[in-house]
PDB file of C-alpha atoms in Angstrom:
ATOM      1  CA  SER G   1     112.568 109.159 131.144  1.00  0.00           C
ATOM      2  CA  PRO G   2     109.720 109.037 128.797  1.00  0.00           C
ATOM      3  CA  SER G   3     111.241 109.175 125.730  1.00  0.00           C
ATOM      4  CA  SER G   4     113.339 105.947 127.333  1.00  0.00           C
ATOM      5  CA  GLU G   5     109.730 103.785 128.283  1.00  0.00           C
ATOM      6  CA  PRO G   6     108.957 101.196 125.658  1.00  0.00           C
ATOM      7  CA  ILE G   7     106.034 102.176 123.245  1.00  0.00           C
ATOM      8  CA  VAL G   8     103.423 100.185 123.198  1.00  0.00           C
ATOM      9  CA  ARG G   9     101.163 100.652 120.357  1.00  0.00           C
ATOM     10  CA  GLY G  10      98.277  97.605 119.677  1.00  0.00           C
ATOM     11  CA  GLY G  11     100.564  94.216 119.511  1.00  0.00           C
ATOM     12  CA  LEU G  12     103.513  95.986 118.706  1.00  0.00           C
ATOM     13  CA  VAL G  13     105.782  97.177 121.378  1.00  0.00           C
ATOM     14  CA  ILE G  14     109.192  99.180 120.404  1.00  0.00           C
ATOM     15  CA  ASP G  15     111.802  99.791 122.781  1.00  0.00           C
ATOM     16  CA  ARG G  16     113.850 102.441 122.118  1.00  0.00           C
ATOM     17  CA  GLU G  17     116.845 102.116 124.433  1.00  0.00           C
ATOM     18  CA  ARG G  18     117.641  98.585 122.747  1.00  0.00           C
ATOM     19  CA  PHE G  19     116.493  99.174 119.661  1.00  0.00           C
ATOM     20  CA  ARG G  20     114.123  96.507 119.918  1.00  0.00           C
ATOM     21  CA  VAL G  21     110.627  96.123 118.452  1.00  0.00           C
ATOM     22  CA  LEU G  22     108.442  92.709 119.074  1.00  0.00           C
ATOM     23  CA  ARG G  23     105.177  91.709 117.226  1.00  0.00           C
ATOM     24  CA  ASP G  24     102.613  89.812 119.421  1.00  0.00           C
ATOM     25  CA  GLY G  25     105.471  88.956 121.485  1.00  0.00           C
ATOM     26  CA  GLU G  26     108.154  87.989 118.334  1.00  0.00           C
ATOM     27  CA  GLU G  27     110.925  89.942 117.471  1.00  0.00           C
ATOM     28  CA  VAL G  28     110.800  91.894 114.624  1.00  0.00           C
ATOM     29  CA  ARG G  29     114.307  92.823 112.816  1.00  0.00           C
ATOM     30  CA  LEU G  30     114.483  96.411 111.718  1.00  0.00           C
ATOM     31  CA  THR G  31     117.825  98.473 110.167  1.00  0.00           C
ATOM     32  CA  PRO G  32     118.086 101.671 111.612  1.00  0.00           C
ATOM     33  CA  LYS G  33     116.134 103.763 109.307  1.00  0.00           C
ATOM     34  CA  GLU G  34     113.045 101.964 109.683  1.00  0.00           C
ATOM     35  CA  PHE G  35     112.946 101.551 113.274  1.00  0.00           C
ATOM     36  CA  GLU G  36     114.085 105.266 113.272  1.00  0.00           C
ATOM     37  CA  LEU G  37     110.743 105.899 110.421  1.00  0.00           C
ATOM     38  CA  LEU G  38     108.537 103.394 113.145  1.00  0.00           C
ATOM     39  CA  ILE G  39     109.320 105.262 116.465  1.00  0.00           C
ATOM     40  CA  TYR G  40     108.342 108.944 114.141  1.00  0.00           C
ATOM     41  CA  LEU G  41     105.424 107.610 112.853  1.00  0.00           C
ATOM     42  CA  ALA G  42     103.579 105.694 116.439  1.00  0.00           C
ATOM     43  CA  GLN G  43     104.912 108.880 118.491  1.00  0.00           C
ATOM     44  CA  HIS G  44     101.697 109.844 116.865  1.00  0.00           C
ATOM     45  CA  PRO G  45      99.202 107.627 116.870  1.00  0.00           C
ATOM     46  CA  GLY G  46      95.944 108.704 114.728  1.00  0.00           C
ATOM     47  CA  ARG G  47      97.984 112.231 113.222  1.00  0.00           C
ATOM     48  CA  VAL G  48      97.988 112.029 109.306  1.00  0.00           C
ATOM     49  CA  LEU G  49     102.109 113.373 108.240  1.00  0.00           C
ATOM     50  CA  THR G  50     102.036 114.267 105.291  1.00  0.00           C
ATOM     51  CA  HIS G  51     105.162 112.833 103.241  1.00  0.00           C
ATOM     52  CA  ARG G  52     107.491 115.907 103.376  1.00  0.00           C
ATOM     53  CA  VAL G  53     107.810 116.407 107.147  1.00  0.00           C
ATOM     54  CA  ILE G  54     108.235 112.808 107.138  1.00  0.00           C
ATOM     55  CA  LEU G  55     111.043 113.099 105.298  1.00  0.00           C
ATOM     56  CA  LYS G  56     112.578 116.047 106.661  1.00  0.00           C
ATOM     57  CA  ALA G  57     112.021 114.287 109.885  1.00  0.00           C
ATOM     58  CA  ILE G  58     114.105 110.838 108.127  1.00  0.00           C
ATOM     59  CA  TRP G  59     116.427 112.412 106.196  1.00  0.00           C
ATOM     60  CA  GLY G  60     116.792 115.708 106.419  1.00  0.00           C
ATOM     61  CA  PRO G  61     115.914 118.683 104.637  1.00  0.00           C
ATOM     62  CA  HIS G  62     117.450 117.831 101.228  1.00  0.00           C
ATOM     63  CA  ALA G  63     114.909 114.973 101.122  1.00  0.00           C
ATOM     64  CA  ALA G  64     111.311 116.905 100.891  1.00  0.00           C
ATOM     65  CA  GLY G  65     110.926 116.329  96.953  1.00  0.00           C
ATOM     66  CA  GLN G  66     111.937 112.411  97.308  1.00  0.00           C
ATOM     67  CA  PRO G  67     108.541 110.759  98.195  1.00  0.00           C
ATOM     68  CA  GLU G  68     110.267 107.765  96.081  1.00  0.00           C
ATOM     69  CA  HIS G  69     112.706 107.067  98.822  1.00  0.00           C
ATOM     70  CA  LEU G  70     109.146 107.287 101.278  1.00  0.00           C
ATOM     71  CA  ARG G  71     107.414 104.636 100.165  1.00  0.00           C
ATOM     72  CA  VAL G  72     110.381 102.237  99.817  1.00  0.00           C
ATOM     73  CA  LEU G  73     110.935 102.071 103.590  1.00  0.00           C
ATOM     74  CA  ILE G  74     107.505 102.233 104.004  1.00  0.00           C
ATOM     75  CA  GLY G  75     106.766  99.215 102.458  1.00  0.00           C
ATOM     76  CA  SER G  76     109.427  97.159 103.689  1.00  0.00           C
ATOM     77  CA  LEU G  77     108.767  98.198 107.293  1.00  0.00           C
ATOM     78  CA  ARG G  78     104.785  96.775 106.637  1.00  0.00           C
ATOM     79  CA  LYS G  79     106.347  93.703 105.513  1.00  0.00           C
ATOM     80  CA  LYS G  80     107.944  93.176 109.257  1.00  0.00           C
ATOM     81  CA  ILE G  81     105.530  94.871 111.417  1.00  0.00           C
ATOM     82  CA  GLU G  82     102.159  93.831 109.190  1.00  0.00           C
ATOM     83  CA  ALA G  83     100.483  90.889 109.939  1.00  0.00           C
ATOM     84  CA  ASN G  84      99.201  91.505 106.317  1.00  0.00           C
ATOM     85  CA  PRO G  85     100.907  94.532 104.302  1.00  0.00           C
ATOM     86  CA  SER G  86      98.226  94.657 101.778  1.00  0.00           C
ATOM     87  CA  ALA G  87      96.008  95.440 104.714  1.00  0.00           C
ATOM     88  CA  PRO G  88      97.708  97.104 107.120  1.00  0.00           C
ATOM     89  CA  ARG G  89      96.050  97.888 110.909  1.00  0.00           C
ATOM     90  CA  TYR G  90      99.324  99.896 111.747  1.00  0.00           C
ATOM     91  CA  ILE G  91     100.478 102.488 109.244  1.00  0.00           C
ATOM     92  CA  LEU G  92      97.689 103.811 107.353  1.00  0.00           C
ATOM     93  CA  THR G  93      97.868 105.719 103.761  1.00  0.00           C
ATOM     94  CA  GLU G  94      96.445 109.162 103.479  1.00  0.00           C
ATOM     95  CA  PRO G  95      96.136 109.439  99.942  1.00  0.00           C
ATOM     96  CA  TRP G  96      98.158 111.666  98.606  1.00  0.00           C
ATOM     97  CA  VAL G  97      98.719 113.226 101.981  1.00  0.00           C
ATOM     98  CA  GLY G  98     100.982 111.020 103.841  1.00  0.00           C
ATOM     99  CA  TYR G  99     100.851 108.433 106.418  1.00  0.00           C
ATOM    100  CA  ARG G 100      99.191 108.089 109.560  1.00  0.00           C
ATOM    101  CA  PHE G 101      99.894 105.700 112.546  1.00  0.00           C
ATOM    102  CA  ALA G 102      96.278 103.999 113.558  1.00  0.00           C
ATOM    103  CA  ASP G 103      95.357 104.982 117.544  1.00  0.00           C
ATOM    104  CA  VAL G 104      95.740 101.223 118.644  1.00  0.00           C
TER     105      VAL G 104
END
């Protein structure tokens, strides 16, 4: 089924069946929340996702007003999947709005 197919974006391979992520062929160890966030973003390449939408998707409706959760998680995820976290090529920030997974 499509949901079990790995998601391939640029140098990233996200294997949903095995909970594994490869970056340029090397395994990256993510926490369950980081993995969930990465899948959510990678499933919508090129689309701007608002803080509120992402928070609800990952933490549920009560989290919509807590963007700091998301900032921290994005930061830790970037450290693991981006070659240069301060100049990310996968997870892009849309100032004041949210985040966008690059259409790579």
